[in-house]
Coordinates of C-alpha atoms (C1' of nucleotides) in Angstrom, one line a residue:
Chain A
M68 CA 110.4 28.8 -2.9
T69 CA 112.0 27.6 0.3
D70 CA 114.8 25.4 1.4
M71 CA 112.4 22.5 2.0
T72 CA 111.9 22.3 -1.7
K73 CA 113.5 19.2 -3.0
A74 CA 116.5 19.9 -5.2
H75 CA 115.4 17.3 -7.8
L76 CA 112.2 19.1 -8.3
T77 CA 113.7 22.5 -9.0
R78 CA 116.5 21.4 -11.3
R79 CA 115.3 21.7 -14.8
T80 CA 116.7 18.8 -16.7
P81 CA 118.1 20.0 -20.1
A82 CA 116.2 18.4 -22.9
V83 CA 119.3 16.7 -24.4
R84 CA 120.0 13.1 -24.1
T85 CA 123.1 11.2 -25.1
R86 CA 121.9 7.7 -24.8
Y87 CA 119.0 6.3 -26.8
H88 CA 117.7 4.7 -23.7
H89 CA 117.0 7.1 -20.9
G90 CA 117.4 4.6 -18.1
D91 CA 115.1 6.4 -15.6
L92 CA 112.3 7.8 -17.7
A93 CA 109.4 7.1 -15.4
N94 CA 111.0 9.1 -12.6
A95 CA 112.2 11.8 -15.0
L96 CA 108.7 12.3 -16.3
T97 CA 107.2 12.3 -12.8
R98 CA 109.8 14.9 -11.8
E99 CA 109.1 17.2 -14.8
A100 CA 105.3 16.7 -14.4
T101 CA 105.7 17.7 -10.8
A102 CA 107.5 20.8 -11.8
L103 CA 104.5 21.6 -14.1
A104 CA 102.1 21.0 -11.2
R105 CA 104.2 23.4 -9.1
E106 CA 104.0 26.1 -11.7
G107 CA 100.3 25.8 -12.7
G108 CA 98.5 23.2 -10.6
P109 CA 96.9 19.9 -11.8
E110 CA 95.6 21.5 -15.1
A111 CA 99.2 22.2 -16.0
V112 CA 100.3 18.5 -15.8
V113 CA 100.5 17.9 -19.5
L114 CA 102.0 14.6 -20.6
R115 CA 103.4 16.0 -23.9
E116 CA 105.0 18.9 -22.1
A117 CA 106.6 16.7 -19.5
A118 CA 108.0 14.5 -22.3
R119 CA 109.3 17.6 -24.1
R120 CA 111.1 18.8 -21.0
V121 CA 112.7 15.4 -20.5
G122 CA 113.7 15.5 -24.2
V123 CA 111.8 12.5 -25.2
S124 CA 108.9 11.8 -27.6
A125 CA 105.4 11.9 -26.1
T126 CA 104.9 8.3 -27.1
A127 CA 107.8 7.2 -24.9
A128 CA 105.7 8.1 -21.9
Y129 CA 103.3 5.3 -22.7
R130 CA 106.0 2.7 -22.0
H131 CA 105.8 3.8 -18.4
F132 CA 102.3 5.2 -17.8
A133 CA 99.2 3.6 -19.2
A134 CA 97.5 7.0 -19.6
H135 CA 97.7 10.6 -18.6
D136 CA 95.8 10.0 -15.4
E137 CA 98.5 7.6 -14.2
L138 CA 101.1 10.3 -14.5
L139 CA 99.0 12.8 -12.8
Y140 CA 98.4 10.3 -10.0
A141 CA 102.2 10.0 -9.5
V142 CA 102.5 13.7 -9.3
K143 CA 99.7 13.8 -6.8
M144 CA 101.5 11.4 -4.6
Q145 CA 104.7 13.4 -4.9
A146 CA 102.8 16.5 -3.9
H147 CA 101.6 14.7 -0.7
E148 CA 105.1 13.7 0.0
D149 CA 106.3 17.3 -0.3
L150 CA 103.5 18.4 2.0
A151 CA 104.6 15.9 4.6
D152 CA 108.2 16.9 4.2
T153 CA 107.3 20.5 4.9
M154 CA 105.5 19.5 8.1
D155 CA 108.4 17.3 9.2
E156 CA 110.8 20.1 8.5
A157 CA 108.7 22.5 10.6
L158 CA 108.7 20.0 13.5
R159 CA 112.5 19.7 13.4
T160 CA 113.1 23.4 13.3
T161 CA 110.6 24.7 15.8
E162 CA 112.0 25.7 19.2
L163 CA 110.0 24.2 22.0
P164 CA 109.4 25.2 25.6
D165 CA 110.7 23.0 28.4
D166 CA 107.3 22.1 29.7
P167 CA 106.3 18.9 27.9
G168 CA 102.7 19.8 27.7
Q169 CA 103.4 23.2 26.2
A170 CA 105.9 21.6 23.9
A171 CA 103.3 19.2 22.6
I172 CA 100.9 22.1 22.0
Q173 CA 103.6 24.0 20.2
R174 CA 104.3 21.1 18.0
L175 CA 100.7 20.7 17.0
L176 CA 100.5 24.4 16.1
A177 CA 103.7 24.2 14.1
V178 CA 102.4 21.3 12.1
G179 CA 99.2 23.2 11.4
R180 CA 101.0 26.3 10.4
A181 CA 103.3 24.3 8.1
Y182 CA 100.3 22.8 6.4
V183 CA 98.8 26.2 5.7
R184 CA 102.2 27.6 4.7
F185 CA 102.6 24.8 2.1
A186 CA 99.2 25.6 0.7
L187 CA 100.2 29.3 0.3
T188 CA 103.8 29.0 -0.9
E189 CA 103.2 26.0 -3.1
P190 CA 99.6 26.5 -4.3
G191 CA 100.2 24.4 -7.5
L192 CA 101.4 21.4 -5.5
F193 CA 98.8 21.8 -2.8
R194 CA 96.0 21.9 -5.4
T195 CA 97.5 18.9 -7.1
A196 CA 97.7 17.0 -3.9
F197 CA 94.0 17.3 -3.4
C198 CA 92.9 17.3 -7.0
R199 CA 90.3 14.9 -8.4
I200 CA 91.5 12.2 -10.7
A201 CA 88.9 10.3 -12.6
P202 CA 85.6 9.5 -10.9
A203 CA 86.0 9.6 -7.2
C204 CA 85.8 6.3 -5.3
A205 CA 86.2 4.4 -8.6
G206 CA 88.4 1.7 -7.0
Q207 CA 86.4 1.6 -3.7
E208 CA 89.4 2.2 -1.5
S209 CA 91.8 4.8 -2.7
P210 CA 95.5 4.2 -2.1
L211 CA 95.6 7.7 -0.7
L212 CA 93.0 6.8 1.9
E213 CA 94.8 3.6 2.7
A214 CA 98.0 5.6 3.2
F215 CA 96.1 7.8 5.6
C216 CA 94.8 4.8 7.5
E217 CA 98.4 3.6 7.9
N218 CA 99.1 7.0 9.4
V219 CA 101.8 8.0 6.9
G220 CA 102.4 11.4 5.4
S221 CA 100.8 14.5 6.6
F222 CA 98.1 12.6 8.4
G223 CA 100.6 10.5 10.3
I224 CA 102.3 13.6 11.5
L225 CA 99.1 15.0 12.8
V226 CA 98.3 11.7 14.5
K227 CA 101.6 11.7 16.3
A228 CA 101.1 15.3 17.3
L229 CA 97.8 14.4 18.9
D230 CA 99.2 11.4 20.6
A231 CA 101.9 13.6 22.1
L232 CA 99.2 15.7 23.6
V233 CA 97.7 12.7 25.3
A234 CA 101.1 11.5 26.5
T235 CA 101.8 14.8 28.2
G236 CA 98.3 14.9 29.8
V237 CA 97.1 17.9 27.8
L238 CA 94.4 15.9 26.1
T239 CA 92.3 13.1 27.6
P240 CA 92.1 9.8 25.8
E241 CA 88.4 10.2 25.4
R242 CA 88.8 13.5 23.6
R243 CA 91.6 12.0 21.6
A244 CA 89.5 9.3 20.0
G245 CA 88.8 10.2 16.4
A246 CA 90.1 13.8 16.9
E247 CA 92.4 13.7 13.8
F248 CA 89.6 14.2 11.4
P249 CA 88.1 17.3 12.9
V250 CA 91.5 18.9 13.4
W251 CA 92.6 18.0 9.9
S252 CA 89.3 19.5 8.6
G253 CA 89.9 22.8 10.3
V254 CA 93.5 23.1 9.1
H255 CA 92.6 21.9 5.6
G256 CA 89.6 24.3 5.5
V257 CA 91.6 27.4 6.5
A258 CA 94.3 26.5 4.0
Q259 CA 91.8 26.1 1.2
L260 CA 89.9 29.3 1.9
L261 CA 93.1 31.3 2.2
Q262 CA 94.8 29.8 -0.8
D263 CA 92.1 29.3 -3.4
G264 CA 88.9 30.5 -1.9
P265 CA 87.1 33.8 -1.0
L266 CA 89.8 34.8 1.5
A267 CA 92.7 34.5 -0.9
C268 CA 92.7 38.3 -1.6
L269 CA 92.9 39.4 2.0
P270 CA 96.2 41.1 3.1
T271 CA 98.8 38.8 4.5
E272 CA 98.5 40.0 8.0
Q273 CA 94.8 39.3 8.2
R274 CA 95.3 35.9 6.6
D275 CA 97.9 35.0 9.3
D276 CA 95.4 36.1 11.9
I277 CA 92.7 33.9 10.5
R278 CA 95.1 31.0 10.4
D279 CA 96.2 31.4 14.0
S280 CA 92.7 31.9 15.4
T281 CA 91.6 28.8 13.6
L282 CA 94.4 26.8 15.1
R283 CA 93.6 28.2 18.5
L284 CA 90.0 27.4 18.2
L285 CA 90.8 23.8 17.3
L286 CA 93.2 23.5 20.2
R287 CA 90.7 25.0 22.6
G288 CA 88.1 22.6 21.4
L289 CA 90.4 19.7 22.0
T290 CA 91.6 20.6 25.5
A291 CA 88.5 22.3 26.9
Chain B
M97 CA 68.0 15.9 -5.5
T98 CA 66.0 17.5 -2.8
D99 CA 63.1 19.9 -2.5
M100 CA 65.4 22.8 -1.9
T101 CA 66.5 22.5 -5.5
K102 CA 65.2 25.5 -7.5
A103 CA 62.6 24.6 -10.0
H104 CA 64.2 26.8 -12.7
L105 CA 67.4 24.8 -12.4
T106 CA 65.9 21.4 -12.9
R107 CA 63.5 22.2 -15.7
R108 CA 65.2 21.4 -18.9
T109 CA 64.3 24.1 -21.5
P110 CA 63.4 22.4 -24.8
A111 CA 65.8 23.5 -27.4
V112 CA 63.1 24.9 -29.7
R113 CA 62.3 28.6 -30.0
T114 CA 59.4 30.2 -31.7
R115 CA 60.6 33.8 -31.8
Y116 CA 63.8 35.0 -33.4
H117 CA 64.7 37.0 -30.3
H118 CA 64.9 34.9 -27.2
G119 CA 64.1 37.7 -24.8
D120 CA 65.9 36.4 -21.8
L121 CA 69.0 34.7 -23.2
A122 CA 71.5 35.7 -20.5
N123 CA 69.4 34.1 -17.8
A124 CA 68.6 31.1 -19.9
L125 CA 72.3 30.5 -20.6
T126 CA 73.1 30.9 -16.9
R127 CA 70.4 28.5 -16.0
E128 CA 71.5 25.8 -18.5
A129 CA 75.2 26.4 -17.6
T130 CA 74.2 25.9 -13.9
A131 CA 72.6 22.6 -14.9
L132 CA 75.9 21.6 -16.5
A133 CA 77.8 22.5 -13.4
R134 CA 75.4 20.5 -11.2
E135 CA 76.0 17.5 -13.5
G136 CA 79.7 17.7 -13.8
G137 CA 81.2 20.5 -11.9
P138 CA 83.0 23.6 -13.2
E139 CA 84.8 21.7 -16.0
A140 CA 81.4 20.8 -17.4
V141 CA 80.4 24.4 -17.9
V142 CA 80.8 24.5 -21.6
L143 CA 79.5 27.6 -23.4
R144 CA 78.7 25.8 -26.6
E145 CA 76.7 23.1 -24.7
A146 CA 74.7 25.7 -22.7
A147 CA 73.9 27.5 -26.0
R148 CA 72.9 24.1 -27.5
R149 CA 70.6 23.4 -24.6
V150 CA 68.9 26.8 -24.9
G151 CA 68.5 26.2 -28.6
V152 CA 70.7 29.1 -29.7
S153 CA 73.9 29.4 -31.7
A154 CA 77.1 29.5 -29.6
T155 CA 77.8 33.0 -31.1
A156 CA 74.6 34.4 -29.5
A157 CA 76.1 33.9 -26.1
Y158 CA 78.7 36.6 -26.9
R159 CA 75.9 39.2 -27.0
H160 CA 75.5 38.6 -23.3
F161 CA 78.9 37.4 -22.0
A162 CA 82.2 38.8 -23.0
A163 CA 83.8 35.4 -22.7
H164 CA 83.4 31.9 -21.2
D165 CA 84.8 33.0 -17.9
E166 CA 82.0 35.5 -17.4
L167 CA 79.4 32.7 -17.9
L168 CA 81.3 30.5 -15.4
Y169 CA 81.4 33.4 -13.0
A170 CA 77.6 33.8 -13.2
V171 CA 77.2 30.1 -12.5
K172 CA 79.5 30.3 -9.5
M173 CA 77.4 33.1 -8.0
Q174 CA 74.3 31.0 -8.6
A175 CA 75.9 28.0 -6.9
H176 CA 76.7 30.2 -3.9
E177 CA 73.1 31.3 -3.8
D178 CA 71.9 27.7 -3.9
L179 CA 74.3 26.9 -1.0
A180 CA 72.8 29.8 1.0
D181 CA 69.3 28.7 0.2
T182 CA 70.0 25.2 1.5
M183 CA 71.3 26.6 4.8
D184 CA 68.3 28.9 5.1
E185 CA 66.0 26.0 4.4
A186 CA 67.7 24.0 7.1
L187 CA 67.2 26.9 9.6
R188 CA 63.6 27.1 8.8
T189 CA 62.9 23.4 9.1
T190 CA 65.0 22.5 12.2
E191 CA 63.0 21.9 15.3
L192 CA 64.5 23.9 18.2
P193 CA 64.5 23.3 22.0
D194 CA 62.8 25.8 24.2
D195 CA 65.9 27.0 25.9
P196 CA 67.2 29.9 23.9
G197 CA 70.9 29.1 24.4
Q198 CA 70.3 25.5 23.3
A199 CA 68.3 26.7 20.4
A200 CA 71.1 28.9 19.2
I201 CA 73.5 26.0 19.5
Q202 CA 71.2 23.8 17.5
R203 CA 70.8 26.5 14.8
L204 CA 74.6 26.7 14.4
L205 CA 74.8 22.9 14.1
A206 CA 72.0 22.9 11.6
V207 CA 73.7 25.5 9.5
G208 CA 76.9 23.5 9.5
R209 CA 75.3 20.3 8.7
A210 CA 73.4 21.9 5.8
Y211 CA 76.7 23.2 4.4
V212 CA 78.2 19.7 4.4
R213 CA 75.0 18.2 3.1
F214 CA 75.1 20.6 0.1
A215 CA 78.6 19.6 -0.6
L216 CA 77.7 15.9 -0.6
T217 CA 74.4 16.1 -2.4
E218 CA 75.3 18.7 -4.9
P219 CA 79.0 18.1 -5.5
G220 CA 79.1 19.7 -8.9
L221 CA 77.6 22.9 -7.6
F222 CA 79.7 22.9 -4.5
R223 CA 82.9 22.5 -6.5
T224 CA 81.7 25.3 -8.9
A225 CA 81.0 27.6 -6.0
F226 CA 84.6 27.3 -4.9
C227 CA 86.3 26.9 -8.2
R228 CA 89.1 29.1 -9.5
I229 CA 88.3 31.5 -12.3
A230 CA 91.2 33.2 -14.0
P231 CA 94.1 34.3 -11.9
A232 CA 93.1 34.7 -8.3
C233 CA 93.1 38.2 -6.9
A234 CA 93.2 39.6 -10.4
G235 CA 90.9 42.5 -9.6
Q236 CA 92.3 43.0 -6.1
E237 CA 89.0 42.7 -4.3
S238 CA 86.8 39.9 -5.6
P239 CA 83.0 40.6 -5.7
L240 CA 82.7 37.3 -3.8
L241 CA 84.8 38.6 -0.9
E242 CA 82.9 41.8 -0.9
A243 CA 79.7 39.9 -0.7
F244 CA 81.1 38.0 2.2
C245 CA 82.1 41.2 3.9
E246 CA 78.5 42.4 3.6
N247 CA 77.5 39.2 5.4
V248 CA 75.3 38.0 2.7
G249 CA 74.9 34.4 1.5
S250 CA 76.2 31.4 3.4
F251 CA 78.7 33.6 5.3
G252 CA 75.9 35.9 6.5
I253 CA 73.9 33.0 7.8
L254 CA 76.9 31.8 9.8
V255 CA 77.5 35.3 11.1
K256 CA 73.9 35.5 12.3
A257 CA 74.1 32.1 13.9
L258 CA 77.2 33.2 15.9
D259 CA 75.5 36.5 16.9
A260 CA 72.6 34.5 18.3
L261 CA 75.1 32.5 20.4
V262 CA 76.2 35.8 21.9
A263 CA 72.7 37.2 22.3
T264 CA 71.7 34.1 24.4
G265 CA 74.9 34.3 26.5
V266 CA 76.3 31.0 25.2
L267 CA 79.3 32.8 23.6
T268 CA 81.2 35.7 25.1
P269 CA 81.7 38.8 22.9
E270 CA 85.4 38.4 23.2
R271 CA 85.3 34.9 21.8
R272 CA 82.8 36.0 19.2
A273 CA 85.2 38.5 17.6
G274 CA 86.5 37.1 14.3
A275 CA 85.1 33.7 15.1
E276 CA 83.3 33.4 11.7
F277 CA 86.5 32.5 9.9
P278 CA 87.7 29.7 12.0
V279 CA 84.2 28.1 12.2
W280 CA 83.8 28.5 8.5
S281 CA 87.2 26.9 8.0
G282 CA 86.3 23.9 10.0
V283 CA 83.0 23.4 8.2
H284 CA 84.4 24.0 4.8
G285 CA 87.3 21.7 5.5
V286 CA 85.2 18.8 6.5
A287 CA 82.9 19.3 3.6
Q288 CA 85.8 19.4 1.2
L289 CA 87.6 16.3 2.6
L290 CA 84.4 14.3 2.6
Q291 CA 83.2 15.4 -0.8
D292 CA 86.3 15.5 -2.9
G293 CA 89.2 14.5 -0.7
P294 CA 90.8 11.5 0.8
L295 CA 87.7 10.8 3.0
A296 CA 85.3 10.7 0.1
C297 CA 85.3 6.9 -0.1
L298 CA 84.4 6.2 3.5
P299 CA 81.1 4.7 4.3
T300 CA 78.3 7.2 4.9
E301 CA 78.0 6.4 8.6
Q302 CA 81.6 7.2 9.3
R303 CA 81.4 10.4 7.2
D304 CA 78.5 11.5 9.3
D305 CA 80.4 10.8 12.4
I306 CA 83.3 12.9 11.2
R307 CA 81.0 15.7 10.2
D308 CA 79.4 15.7 13.6
S309 CA 82.6 15.5 15.6
T310 CA 84.0 18.3 13.6
L311 CA 81.0 20.5 14.4
R312 CA 81.2 19.5 18.1
L313 CA 84.9 20.3 18.3
L314 CA 84.2 23.8 16.8
L315 CA 81.4 24.4 19.2
R316 CA 83.5 23.4 22.2
G317 CA 86.3 25.6 21.0
L318 CA 83.9 28.5 20.9
T319 CA 82.1 28.0 24.2
A320 CA 84.9 26.6 26.3
Chain C
dT273 C1' 134.3 -15.3 -27.1
dG274 C1' 130.9 -14.7 -30.9
dT275 C1' 126.6 -14.8 -32.8
dA276 C1' 121.2 -15.1 -33.3
dC277 C1' 117.3 -13.5 -31.7
dA278 C1' 113.7 -12.1 -28.4
dT279 C1' 112.5 -8.3 -25.9
dC280 C1' 112.6 -3.8 -24.4
dA281 C1' 112.4 1.3 -24.9
dG282 C1' 112.5 4.5 -27.9
dT283 C1' 110.8 7.3 -32.7
dG284 C1' 107.8 10.4 -35.9
dA285 C1' 103.7 11.0 -38.2
dA286 C1' 99.1 11.2 -37.8
dC287 C1' 94.2 11.4 -36.0
dG288 C1' 90.2 13.0 -33.9
dC289 C1' 88.3 15.8 -30.8
dG290 C1' 85.6 19.7 -29.2
dC291 C1' 86.5 23.7 -27.5
dG292 C1' 86.5 29.1 -27.4
dT293 C1' 86.3 32.7 -30.4
dT294 C1' 85.9 35.6 -34.7
dC295 C1' 83.9 37.0 -39.0
dA296 C1' 80.6 38.9 -42.1
dC297 C1' 76.0 38.4 -42.3
dT298 C1' 70.7 39.0 -41.6
dG299 C1' 66.2 39.2 -39.2
dA300 C1' 63.6 41.8 -35.8
dT301 C1' 62.6 45.9 -33.2
dG302 C1' 61.5 50.5 -32.1
dT303 C1' 61.8 55.4 -32.8
dA304 C1' 61.8 60.0 -35.6
dC305 C1' 59.3 62.3 -38.7
Chain D
dT135 C1' 49.0 55.9 -39.5
dG136 C1' 53.1 54.8 -42.5
dT137 C1' 57.7 54.7 -43.7
dA138 C1' 63.1 55.1 -43.2
dC139 C1' 66.6 53.7 -40.8
dA140 C1' 69.7 52.9 -36.8
dT141 C1' 70.3 49.5 -33.6
dC142 C1' 70.0 45.3 -31.3
dA143 C1' 70.1 40.2 -31.1
dG144 C1' 70.5 36.6 -33.5
dT145 C1' 72.9 33.2 -37.6
dG146 C1' 76.3 29.7 -39.8
dA147 C1' 80.8 28.8 -41.4
dA148 C1' 85.3 28.7 -40.2
dC149 C1' 89.8 28.9 -37.5
dG150 C1' 93.4 27.6 -34.6
dC151 C1' 94.7 25.2 -30.8
dG152 C1' 97.0 21.6 -28.4
dC153 C1' 95.9 17.9 -26.3
dG154 C1' 95.8 12.5 -25.5
dT155 C1' 96.4 8.7 -27.9
dT156 C1' 97.5 5.1 -31.7
dC157 C1' 100.2 3.2 -35.4
dA158 C1' 103.9 0.9 -37.6
dC159 C1' 108.5 1.4 -37.0
dT160 C1' 113.6 1.0 -35.4
dG161 C1' 117.6 1.2 -32.3
dA162 C1' 119.6 -0.9 -28.1
dT163 C1' 120.2 -4.5 -24.9
dG164 C1' 120.9 -8.9 -22.9
dT165 C1' 120.7 -13.8 -22.8
dA166 C1' 121.1 -18.8 -24.8
dC167 C1' 124.0 -21.5 -27.1

DNA sequence: TGTACATCAGTGAACGCGCGTTCACTGATGTAC
DNA sequence: TGTACATCAGTGAACGCGCGTTCACTGATGTAC
């Protein structure tokens, strides 16, 4: 657990209430459900348990969420927000070289490393951020995809990092076009394989190597 | 459903038995459980339903599998085998240019495309191949990881494709070292994002573009 | 300022579900003599 | 070749589990007059 962890997510609300009306139940439920996701991934997001932790009957949740899926969806969005926060934090705290081009490269690497770090230090939230909810593509356009198209969240941070590479002349505009998806794929893939997949049991050192060589390969592919 | 689909996986065994002893129950259960995984992913692998489809009591399964997890694990291995078969099939059926270096490149691309195609045409099996079973890293070294270290299955095919790049002089031995993991990451990531993730709802054409540009980026990173 | 009443946000009990798993059992098989 | 018996591979009934969800309800709130 790191300093980037939001305080409101770690604080465990005591399950005692003074007033009959909670006043902020939807947020409280989302918060506790997110804590469940952090502890055990999407499978652990149990409506009844979230209500229990808030100190409210399970039925009360239905005043604020139509069904369990809606609560899980809120948690999923929160997990994406946390991921983006981690990447933002990494950008702010990374020391950069003076050379603008080198600085842009270091920023892209920092963003990628933060993505993988989030997957490994917050596996429950990472898995929840990318979990399936209901049949995929049910509503044609997912809000998540729309969000990505508006370049917000983790995707937006990646987009800006790539733009900075173009601005500093490290990356040509032709190579830049559409490059966010391949880069995202590489970073997401290594995060997934190291966190959940067949590489999860490797020693830390080797996993760091794999992460770094993946980022270097992507960078070389961009700037070659 | 394509021709690479194994016959024994599609044939639905009628749930009638003549003999009291089945004779091959472990395999029959694995086969039906794999069919369930194909239809609905790892969550759909239900021991009781597999037994029902074989035409046997649920209890009978416990003569062959210690618990549900053991059955799911067998299905997971089968799914990995199917993935590898798809990639092998792609290698065999891809037309290659005369130039050996170009041929090696085309083989790598074919292997990557087959990986993504499997994810998209057999999402249930793909998700099962990479699903979590029990606490990760429970037994220190997972059999799956060991298999990968022996370069069998999909990983082995990737390793050979990279070796061929070296043999034909397209890839330097220095660049070759440890390259399987970054390349695998890129391919796995794009498969995941397109199949399950935020990019799943994109039109087919755009998804093909993303797949191809990812493979090209990886190749450029290798050979730059 | 006080009161009536619609509305909102909670409650507790209950239901059905289908799963994984266990139990005591029985039918089939194969080997020793 | 026949028989006794250990062993293997099935059976059906039952259990507990905890979930999501519904029901008819009640306590709190705020607004019209």
